């Protein structure tokens, strides 16, 4: 009689268990191409991310004009993120990724041409920001839903860690490189380098294997989007991951008030370090993420990490020493990374392929809209009760909200990747699809 009960994974132990698990990199050529393409464009995108507000500041001298970038990006992000998810389910994901990547490169070329004019115009900067947000929102669900197609089911947590590591490397090194290029070479060079990175990314993407839609996938429509939303609502553990991420980012995202916090601490020199501290904490987890493949209670880790994020942000608001503030922000970044890894693992290991794009569109909103609205909350609260109170109160509200959500959604806390019915069904389906025919 065979024993079919789940067994714990037997991954590396000791020091090797702390190193990133490179199994997806070794096993999937498509994952390697996608990872490298993302790393390259990530650096280029940070050049434009820094150059665009700098150029608007130079042309207008208005802080409100700079802040309006976020406003023009928000609506395309919401609308096209949802519809992009439906497109990702109905179209070939490879083609969707390639066309949107090429479109992003063309938009960056528009910025380059505008910057080289004797009198650069302001309106193209906003137009490109809105169109780029729309293309990015269309592309991201296709990218996210492609990962379960090209990575083995058991390697999905490791793939989530490696992708997050890629983003964090860019989050630290990208702005530093962008600041140097913009300051010493000029805006034109920043845009030109970004155009080149998009071209390289498209060349890498051409080598990806075709990824046609699943035969069960619905055609792109608002009815199909509603079907995805109903599925998400029926999966309370998934609903919990979305709600917790929204709560954490809306209530405790401190970036908007960091310049004022540095001033209050009498440490204006520390502002750059404050911005780098959160991605630095995420990077520390990323480079020691081998242990994540050995964890199966993903829902509990999401909850604990989100509470840790809130507590660490609250401590940063209370601390009176700038080095303690930086340490708290590093801890917050580490917790955010842990939460992101296990959210991604839950999504990729349980959502059926025919719905993956639409659910990725919902995920895009949960981790993109929350931080943008959180900036508004942090700034508004700081204006009412002060900068430090805005930070610590947001962190405590986050920890409390996450705890309340965990109580209301017991399915999230009970989730186990080894026994969850959706994870088991998807694992069996993938095993049957890859099994050699008799």
CSV table of C-alpha atoms in Angstrom, one decimal:
chain,number,residue,atom,x,y,z
A,1,UNK,CA,0.0,0.0,0.0
A,2,UNK,CA,1.4,3.4,-1.0
A,3,UNK,CA,1.4,6.4,1.2
A,4,UNK,CA,0.1,9.4,-0.7
A,5,UNK,CA,0.2,11.9,2.2
A,6,UNK,CA,2.1,15.1,1.6
A,7,UNK,CA,5.7,15.1,2.7
A,8,UNK,CA,7.9,18.0,3.6
A,9,UNK,CA,10.2,19.2,0.9
A,10,UNK,CA,13.8,18.1,1.1
A,11,UNK,CA,15.6,21.2,-0.1
A,12,UNK,CA,19.2,22.3,0.8
A,13,UNK,CA,20.1,22.7,4.4
A,14,UNK,CA,22.5,24.9,6.3
A,15,UNK,CA,24.0,27.9,4.6
A,16,UNK,CA,22.8,26.8,1.2
A,17,UNK,CA,19.2,26.9,2.5
A,18,UNK,CA,19.6,30.7,3.0
A,19,UNK,CA,20.9,31.3,-0.6
A,20,UNK,CA,18.4,32.0,-3.4
A,21,UNK,CA,16.9,28.9,-4.9
A,22,UNK,CA,18.0,28.9,-8.5
A,23,UNK,CA,15.9,26.0,-9.6
A,24,UNK,CA,13.7,28.0,-12.0
A,25,UNK,CA,16.7,29.6,-13.5
A,26,UNK,CA,18.4,26.3,-14.2
A,27,UNK,CA,15.3,24.5,-15.4
A,28,UNK,CA,13.6,27.0,-17.7
A,29,UNK,CA,15.3,28.9,-20.5
A,30,UNK,CA,12.3,31.1,-20.9
A,31,UNK,CA,12.4,32.1,-17.3
A,32,UNK,CA,16.1,33.1,-17.7
A,33,UNK,CA,15.2,35.2,-20.8
A,34,UNK,CA,12.3,36.9,-19.0
A,35,UNK,CA,14.4,37.5,-15.8
A,36,UNK,CA,17.2,39.1,-17.7
A,37,UNK,CA,14.9,41.2,-19.9
A,38,UNK,CA,13.2,42.4,-16.7
A,39,UNK,CA,16.5,43.3,-15.0
A,40,UNK,CA,17.7,45.3,-18.0
A,41,UNK,CA,14.5,47.3,-18.5
A,42,UNK,CA,14.2,47.8,-14.8
A,43,UNK,CA,17.4,49.8,-14.8
A,44,UNK,CA,16.3,51.8,-17.8
A,45,UNK,CA,12.9,52.5,-16.4
A,46,UNK,CA,14.4,54.0,-13.2
A,47,UNK,CA,16.3,56.4,-15.5
A,48,UNK,CA,13.0,57.7,-16.9
A,49,UNK,CA,11.3,57.5,-13.5
A,50,UNK,CA,13.9,60.0,-12.1
A,51,UNK,CA,14.3,62.0,-15.3
A,52,UNK,CA,10.6,62.7,-15.9
A,53,UNK,CA,9.8,64.6,-12.7
A,54,UNK,CA,13.1,66.4,-12.9
A,55,UNK,CA,12.2,67.7,-16.4
A,56,UNK,CA,8.7,68.7,-15.3
A,57,UNK,CA,10.3,70.5,-12.3
A,58,UNK,CA,12.7,72.3,-14.6
A,59,UNK,CA,10.0,73.3,-17.1
A,60,UNK,CA,7.3,74.4,-14.6
A,61,UNK,CA,9.0,75.0,-11.2
A,62,UNK,CA,5.8,73.6,-9.7
A,63,UNK,CA,5.6,70.9,-7.1
A,64,UNK,CA,1.9,70.4,-7.9
A,65,UNK,CA,2.8,69.8,-11.6
A,66,UNK,CA,5.3,67.1,-10.5
A,67,UNK,CA,2.7,65.5,-8.3
A,68,UNK,CA,0.2,65.5,-11.1
A,69,UNK,CA,2.2,62.6,-12.8
A,70,UNK,CA,0.7,60.2,-10.3
A,71,UNK,CA,-2.8,61.5,-11.0
A,72,UNK,CA,-2.5,61.0,-14.8
A,73,UNK,CA,-1.1,57.5,-14.3
A,74,UNK,CA,-3.8,56.2,-11.9
A,75,UNK,CA,-6.8,55.9,-14.2
A,76,UNK,CA,-5.0,54.1,-17.0
A,77,UNK,CA,-3.5,51.8,-14.4
A,78,UNK,CA,-7.0,50.8,-13.0
A,79,UNK,CA,-8.8,50.5,-16.4
A,80,UNK,CA,-6.1,48.8,-18.4
A,81,UNK,CA,-4.9,46.7,-15.6
A,82,UNK,CA,-8.3,45.0,-15.4
A,83,UNK,CA,-8.7,44.7,-19.2
A,84,UNK,CA,-5.1,43.7,-19.6
A,85,UNK,CA,-5.9,40.7,-17.4
A,86,UNK,CA,-8.7,39.6,-19.8
A,87,UNK,CA,-6.3,40.1,-22.8
A,88,UNK,CA,-3.7,38.0,-21.1
A,89,UNK,CA,-6.2,35.1,-20.8
A,90,UNK,CA,-7.4,35.4,-24.4
A,91,UNK,CA,-4.3,36.2,-26.4
A,92,UNK,CA,-0.8,34.8,-26.8
A,93,UNK,CA,1.1,36.1,-23.8
A,94,UNK,CA,4.4,36.3,-25.6
A,95,UNK,CA,3.0,38.5,-28.3
A,96,UNK,CA,1.3,40.7,-25.8
A,97,UNK,CA,4.5,41.2,-23.8
A,98,UNK,CA,6.5,41.9,-27.0
A,99,UNK,CA,4.1,44.5,-28.4
A,100,UNK,CA,3.7,46.3,-25.1
A,101,UNK,CA,7.5,46.3,-24.5
A,102,UNK,CA,8.1,47.7,-28.0
A,103,UNK,CA,5.4,50.4,-27.3
A,104,UNK,CA,7.1,51.4,-24.1
A,105,UNK,CA,10.3,51.8,-26.1
A,106,UNK,CA,8.6,54.1,-28.6
A,107,UNK,CA,7.1,56.2,-25.9
A,108,UNK,CA,10.5,56.6,-24.4
A,109,UNK,CA,11.8,57.7,-27.8
A,110,UNK,CA,9.1,60.4,-27.8
A,111,UNK,CA,10.6,61.7,-24.5
A,112,UNK,CA,14.1,61.7,-26.0
A,113,UNK,CA,13.0,63.7,-29.1
A,114,UNK,CA,11.1,66.2,-26.9
A,115,UNK,CA,14.1,66.6,-24.6
A,116,UNK,CA,16.4,67.4,-27.6
A,117,UNK,CA,14.1,70.2,-28.8
A,118,UNK,CA,15.2,73.8,-28.2
A,119,UNK,CA,12.1,74.3,-26.2
A,120,UNK,CA,10.7,71.0,-24.8
A,121,UNK,CA,7.0,70.9,-24.3
A,122,UNK,CA,5.3,69.9,-21.0
A,123,UNK,CA,2.2,68.1,-22.4
A,124,UNK,CA,4.1,65.2,-24.0
A,125,UNK,CA,5.5,64.3,-20.6
A,126,UNK,CA,2.0,63.8,-19.2
A,127,UNK,CA,0.8,62.1,-22.3
A,128,UNK,CA,3.7,59.6,-22.2
A,129,UNK,CA,3.2,59.0,-18.5
A,130,UNK,CA,-0.5,58.1,-19.1
A,131,UNK,CA,0.2,55.9,-22.1
A,132,UNK,CA,3.1,54.2,-20.4
A,133,UNK,CA,0.9,53.5,-17.4
A,134,UNK,CA,-1.7,51.9,-19.7
A,135,UNK,CA,0.9,49.8,-21.6
A,136,UNK,CA,2.5,48.7,-18.3
A,137,UNK,CA,-0.9,47.8,-16.9
A,138,UNK,CA,-1.7,45.7,-20.0
A,139,UNK,CA,1.7,44.0,-19.9
A,140,UNK,CA,2.0,43.1,-16.2
A,141,UNK,CA,-0.9,40.5,-16.1
A,142,UNK,CA,0.6,38.8,-19.1
A,143,UNK,CA,4.0,38.6,-17.5
A,144,UNK,CA,2.6,37.4,-14.2
A,145,UNK,CA,0.4,34.8,-15.8
A,146,UNK,CA,3.2,33.5,-18.0
A,147,UNK,CA,5.4,32.4,-15.0
A,148,UNK,CA,3.2,29.4,-14.1
A,149,UNK,CA,3.4,28.3,-17.7
A,150,UNK,CA,7.2,28.3,-17.9
A,151,UNK,CA,8.2,27.3,-14.3
A,152,UNK,CA,7.5,23.9,-12.7
A,153,UNK,CA,4.8,24.0,-10.0
A,154,UNK,CA,7.2,23.1,-7.2
A,155,UNK,CA,9.6,25.9,-8.3
A,156,UNK,CA,7.0,28.7,-8.2
A,157,UNK,CA,7.9,30.0,-4.7
A,158,UNK,CA,11.6,30.2,-5.8
A,159,UNK,CA,10.6,32.0,-9.0
A,160,UNK,CA,8.6,34.6,-7.0
A,161,UNK,CA,11.7,35.2,-4.8
A,162,UNK,CA,14.0,35.6,-7.8
A,163,UNK,CA,11.6,38.0,-9.5
A,164,UNK,CA,11.3,40.0,-6.4
A,165,UNK,CA,15.1,40.0,-6.0
A,166,UNK,CA,15.4,41.4,-9.5
A,167,UNK,CA,13.0,44.2,-8.7
A,168,UNK,CA,14.9,45.1,-5.5
A,169,UNK,CA,18.3,45.2,-7.2
A,170,UNK,CA,16.8,47.6,-9.6
A,171,UNK,CA,15.1,49.6,-6.8
A,172,UNK,CA,18.5,50.2,-5.1
A,173,UNK,CA,20.9,50.5,-8.0
A,174,UNK,CA,18.5,52.1,-10.5
A,175,UNK,CA,17.8,55.4,-8.8
A,176,UNK,CA,21.5,55.7,-7.9
A,177,UNK,CA,22.5,55.3,-11.5
A,178,UNK,CA,19.7,57.5,-12.7
A,179,UNK,CA,20.7,60.4,-10.3
A,180,UNK,CA,24.3,60.3,-11.7
A,181,UNK,CA,23.2,60.1,-15.4
A,182,UNK,CA,20.6,62.9,-15.0
A,183,UNK,CA,23.0,65.2,-13.0
A,184,UNK,CA,26.1,64.7,-15.1
A,185,UNK,CA,25.0,63.6,-18.6
A,186,UNK,CA,21.6,65.2,-18.9
A,187,UNK,CA,18.0,64.2,-19.5
A,188,UNK,CA,18.6,63.2,-23.1
A,189,UNK,CA,21.1,60.6,-22.2
A,190,UNK,CA,18.8,59.1,-19.5
A,191,UNK,CA,16.0,58.7,-22.1
A,192,UNK,CA,18.4,57.4,-24.7
A,193,UNK,CA,19.7,54.7,-22.4
A,194,UNK,CA,16.1,53.7,-21.6
A,195,UNK,CA,15.3,53.3,-25.3
A,196,UNK,CA,18.3,51.0,-25.7
A,197,UNK,CA,17.2,48.8,-22.7
A,198,UNK,CA,13.8,48.4,-24.2
A,199,UNK,CA,15.4,47.3,-27.5
A,200,UNK,CA,17.5,44.7,-25.7
A,201,UNK,CA,14.5,43.5,-23.8
A,202,UNK,CA,12.5,43.0,-27.0
A,203,UNK,CA,15.3,41.0,-28.5
A,204,UNK,CA,15.4,38.7,-25.5
A,205,UNK,CA,11.6,38.4,-25.6
A,206,UNK,CA,11.7,37.2,-29.2
A,207,UNK,CA,13.4,34.0,-28.0
A,208,UNK,CA,10.4,33.2,-25.8
A,209,UNK,CA,8.3,30.2,-26.8
A,210,UNK,CA,4.8,30.9,-27.9
A,211,UNK,CA,2.2,30.9,-25.1
A,212,UNK,CA,-1.3,30.7,-26.6
A,213,UNK,CA,-4.4,31.1,-24.6
A,214,UNK,CA,-5.9,28.2,-22.8
A,215,UNK,CA,-8.7,26.6,-24.7
A,216,UNK,CA,-11.1,27.3,-21.8
A,217,UNK,CA,-10.2,31.0,-21.7
A,218,UNK,CA,-13.0,33.5,-22.3
A,219,UNK,CA,-12.7,36.3,-24.9
A,220,UNK,CA,-11.7,39.7,-23.6
A,221,UNK,CA,-14.8,41.5,-22.4
A,222,UNK,CA,-16.1,43.2,-19.3
A,223,UNK,CA,-18.2,40.1,-18.7
A,224,UNK,CA,-15.0,38.1,-18.6
A,225,UNK,CA,-13.5,40.5,-16.2
A,226,UNK,CA,-16.6,40.2,-14.0
A,227,UNK,CA,-16.1,36.4,-14.1
A,228,UNK,CA,-12.6,36.8,-12.8
A,229,UNK,CA,-13.8,39.1,-10.0
A,230,UNK,CA,-16.5,36.5,-9.0
A,231,UNK,CA,-13.8,33.8,-8.9
A,232,UNK,CA,-11.6,36.0,-6.7
A,233,UNK,CA,-14.5,36.7,-4.4
A,234,UNK,CA,-15.2,33.0,-4.0
A,235,UNK,CA,-11.6,32.3,-2.9
A,236,UNK,CA,-11.5,33.9,0.5
A,237,UNK,CA,-7.8,33.1,1.0
A,238,UNK,CA,-7.0,35.0,-2.2
A,239,UNK,CA,-9.3,37.8,-1.2
A,240,UNK,CA,-7.4,38.0,2.0
A,241,UNK,CA,-4.0,38.5,0.2
A,242,UNK,CA,-5.5,41.3,-1.9
A,243,UNK,CA,-7.1,43.0,1.1
A,244,UNK,CA,-4.0,42.7,3.3
A,245,UNK,CA,-1.8,44.2,0.7
A,246,UNK,CA,-4.1,47.1,0.1
A,247,UNK,CA,-4.4,47.7,3.9
A,248,UNK,CA,-0.6,47.6,4.4
A,249,UNK,CA,0.2,49.9,1.5
A,250,UNK,CA,-2.7,52.4,2.0
A,251,UNK,CA,-2.3,52.7,5.8
A,252,UNK,CA,1.5,52.5,6.3
A,253,UNK,CA,3.3,53.6,3.1
A,254,UNK,CA,5.6,56.3,4.4
A,255,UNK,CA,7.5,57.5,1.3
A,256,UNK,CA,5.6,60.7,0.7
A,257,UNK,CA,6.6,62.2,4.1
A,258,UNK,CA,10.2,60.9,4.3
A,259,UNK,CA,11.7,64.3,3.2
A,260,UNK,CA,9.8,66.0,6.1
A,261,UNK,CA,10.8,63.2,8.5
A,262,UNK,CA,14.5,63.7,7.6
A,263,UNK,CA,14.1,67.5,8.3
A,264,UNK,CA,12.4,66.9,11.7
A,265,UNK,CA,15.3,64.6,12.7
A,266,UNK,CA,17.8,67.3,11.6
A,267,UNK,CA,19.3,64.8,9.2
A,268,UNK,CA,18.6,66.1,5.7
A,269,UNK,CA,21.6,64.1,4.5
A,270,UNK,CA,19.8,60.9,5.3
A,271,UNK,CA,16.9,61.3,2.8
A,272,UNK,CA,18.6,59.2,0.1
A,273,UNK,CA,19.3,56.5,2.7
A,274,UNK,CA,15.7,56.5,3.8
A,275,UNK,CA,14.5,56.0,0.3
A,276,UNK,CA,17.0,53.1,-0.2
A,277,UNK,CA,16.3,51.5,3.2
A,278,UNK,CA,13.0,49.7,2.3
A,279,UNK,CA,14.4,48.2,-1.0
A,280,UNK,CA,17.6,47.3,0.9
A,281,UNK,CA,15.6,45.3,3.5
A,282,UNK,CA,13.8,43.6,0.6
A,283,UNK,CA,17.1,42.8,-1.0
A,284,UNK,CA,18.4,41.2,2.2
A,285,UNK,CA,15.5,38.8,2.1
A,286,UNK,CA,15.9,38.2,-1.6
A,287,UNK,CA,19.5,37.1,-1.4
A,288,UNK,CA,18.7,34.8,1.5
A,289,UNK,CA,15.4,33.5,0.2
A,290,UNK,CA,16.2,29.8,-0.1
A,291,UNK,CA,14.2,29.1,3.0
A,292,UNK,CA,11.0,30.3,1.4
A,293,UNK,CA,10.7,27.1,-0.7
A,294,UNK,CA,10.5,25.1,2.5
A,295,UNK,CA,7.5,27.0,3.9
A,296,UNK,CA,4.0,25.7,3.1
A,297,UNK,CA,1.7,27.9,5.3
A,298,UNK,CA,1.8,30.8,2.9
A,299,UNK,CA,-1.2,32.6,4.3
A,300,UNK,CA,0.2,32.8,7.8
A,301,UNK,CA,3.4,34.2,6.5
A,302,UNK,CA,1.5,36.9,4.5
A,303,UNK,CA,-0.3,37.9,7.7
A,304,UNK,CA,2.8,37.9,10.0
A,305,UNK,CA,4.9,39.8,7.4
A,306,UNK,CA,2.2,42.4,6.9
A,307,UNK,CA,1.9,42.9,10.7
A,308,UNK,CA,5.7,43.2,10.9
A,309,UNK,CA,5.6,45.8,8.1
A,310,UNK,CA,3.1,47.9,10.1
A,311,UNK,CA,5.0,47.5,13.4
A,312,UNK,CA,8.3,48.4,11.8
A,313,UNK,CA,6.8,51.5,10.1
A,314,UNK,CA,5.3,52.6,13.4
A,315,UNK,CA,8.6,52.2,15.1
A,316,UNK,CA,10.2,54.4,12.5
A,317,UNK,CA,7.7,57.1,13.3
A,318,UNK,CA,8.5,56.9,17.0
A,319,UNK,CA,12.3,56.5,16.9
A,320,UNK,CA,14.2,59.7,17.6
A,321,UNK,CA,17.5,58.6,16.2
A,322,UNK,CA,18.0,58.7,12.4
A,323,UNK,CA,19.9,55.4,12.5
A,324,UNK,CA,17.1,53.7,14.3
A,325,UNK,CA,14.7,55.1,11.8
A,326,UNK,CA,16.8,53.6,9.0
A,327,UNK,CA,17.0,50.2,10.7
A,328,UNK,CA,13.2,50.2,11.1
A,329,UNK,CA,12.7,51.0,7.4
A,330,UNK,CA,15.1,48.2,6.5
A,331,UNK,CA,13.0,45.8,8.7
A,332,UNK,CA,9.9,47.1,7.0
A,333,UNK,CA,11.3,46.4,3.6
A,334,UNK,CA,12.3,42.8,4.6
A,335,UNK,CA,8.7,42.2,5.9
A,336,UNK,CA,7.2,43.6,2.7
A,337,UNK,CA,9.4,41.2,0.6
A,338,UNK,CA,8.4,38.2,2.7
A,339,UNK,CA,4.7,39.1,2.2
A,340,UNK,CA,5.2,39.6,-1.5
A,341,UNK,CA,6.9,36.2,-2.0
A,342,UNK,CA,4.2,34.2,-0.3
A,343,UNK,CA,1.4,36.2,-1.9
A,344,UNK,CA,2.9,35.4,-5.3
A,345,UNK,CA,3.3,31.7,-4.4
A,346,UNK,CA,-0.3,31.4,-3.4
A,347,UNK,CA,-1.5,33.1,-6.6
A,348,UNK,CA,0.7,31.1,-9.0
A,349,UNK,CA,0.1,27.7,-7.3
A,350,UNK,CA,-3.7,27.9,-7.0
A,351,UNK,CA,-5.2,30.0,-9.9
A,352,UNK,CA,-6.2,28.0,-13.0
A,353,UNK,CA,-4.5,29.0,-16.2
A,354,UNK,CA,-7.7,30.1,-18.0
A,355,UNK,CA,-8.3,32.7,-15.2
A,356,UNK,CA,-4.7,33.6,-14.4
A,357,UNK,CA,-4.5,36.8,-16.5
A,358,UNK,CA,-7.7,38.3,-15.1
A,359,UNK,CA,-6.6,37.5,-11.5
A,360,UNK,CA,-3.2,39.0,-12.3
A,361,UNK,CA,-5.1,42.2,-13.3
A,362,UNK,CA,-6.7,42.3,-9.9
A,363,UNK,CA,-3.4,41.6,-8.2
A,364,UNK,CA,-1.9,44.5,-10.2
A,365,UNK,CA,-4.5,46.8,-8.6
A,366,UNK,CA,-3.8,45.5,-5.1
A,367,UNK,CA,-0.1,46.2,-5.1
A,368,UNK,CA,-0.1,49.3,-7.4
A,369,UNK,CA,-3.1,51.4,-6.3
A,370,UNK,CA,-2.5,50.9,-2.6
A,371,UNK,CA,0.9,52.6,-2.5
A,372,UNK,CA,-0.4,55.5,-4.6
A,373,UNK,CA,-3.4,56.1,-2.4
A,374,UNK,CA,-1.1,55.6,0.6
A,375,UNK,CA,1.0,58.5,-0.4
A,376,UNK,CA,-2.1,60.7,-0.4
A,377,UNK,CA,-3.1,59.3,3.1
A,378,UNK,CA,0.4,59.9,4.5
A,379,UNK,CA,0.6,63.5,3.2
A,380,UNK,CA,-2.9,64.4,4.3
A,381,UNK,CA,-2.5,62.9,7.8
A,382,UNK,CA,0.9,64.7,8.2
A,383,UNK,CA,-0.8,68.0,7.4
A,384,UNK,CA,-3.4,67.3,10.1
A,385,UNK,CA,-1.5,65.7,13.0
A,386,UNK,CA,2.2,66.0,12.1
A,387,UNK,CA,4.8,64.0,10.2
A,388,UNK,CA,5.8,61.6,12.9
A,389,UNK,CA,2.3,61.0,14.0
A,390,UNK,CA,1.3,60.2,10.4
A,391,UNK,CA,4.0,57.6,10.2
A,392,UNK,CA,3.5,55.8,13.6
A,393,UNK,CA,-0.3,56.0,13.5
A,394,UNK,CA,-0.4,54.5,9.9
A,395,UNK,CA,1.8,51.6,11.0
A,396,UNK,CA,-0.4,50.8,14.0
A,397,UNK,CA,-3.5,51.1,12.0
A,398,UNK,CA,-1.9,48.7,9.4
A,399,UNK,CA,-1.1,46.1,12.1
A,400,UNK,CA,-4.6,46.3,13.6
A,401,UNK,CA,-6.3,46.1,10.2
A,402,UNK,CA,-4.3,43.1,9.1
A,403,UNK,CA,-5.1,41.3,12.4
A,404,UNK,CA,-8.8,42.0,11.9
A,405,UNK,CA,-8.7,40.7,8.4
A,406,UNK,CA,-6.9,37.5,9.5
A,407,UNK,CA,-9.7,37.0,12.0
A,408,UNK,CA,-12.4,37.6,9.4
A,409,UNK,CA,-10.7,35.3,6.8
A,410,UNK,CA,-9.8,32.1,8.6
A,411,UNK,CA,-9.2,30.4,5.3
A,412,UNK,CA,-6.1,32.5,4.8
A,413,UNK,CA,-4.5,31.4,8.0
A,414,UNK,CA,-5.4,27.8,7.3
A,415,UNK,CA,-3.9,27.8,3.8
A,416,UNK,CA,-1.4,25.0,3.3
A,417,UNK,CA,0.2,24.6,-0.2
A,418,UNK,CA,0.4,20.8,0.4
A,419,UNK,CA,-3.3,20.2,1.1
A,420,UNK,CA,-5.2,23.2,-0.3
A,421,UNK,CA,-7.8,21.8,-2.8
A,422,UNK,CA,-7.0,24.4,-5.4
A,423,UNK,CA,-3.2,23.9,-5.1
A,424,UNK,CA,-3.6,20.1,-5.3
A,425,UNK,CA,-5.9,20.3,-8.3
A,426,UNK,CA,-3.6,22.6,-10.2
A,427,UNK,CA,-0.6,20.6,-9.3
A,428,UNK,CA,-2.2,17.4,-10.5
A,429,UNK,CA,-3.4,19.1,-13.7
A,430,UNK,CA,0.2,20.3,-14.5
A,431,UNK,CA,1.6,16.9,-13.7
A,432,UNK,CA,-0.8,15.2,-16.1
A,433,UNK,CA,-0.1,17.7,-18.8
A,434,UNK,CA,3.7,17.1,-18.6
A,435,UNK,CA,3.5,13.3,-18.1
A,436,UNK,CA,4.9,11.4,-21.1
A,437,UNK,CA,2.2,9.7,-23.1
A,438,UNK,CA,2.0,5.9,-23.1
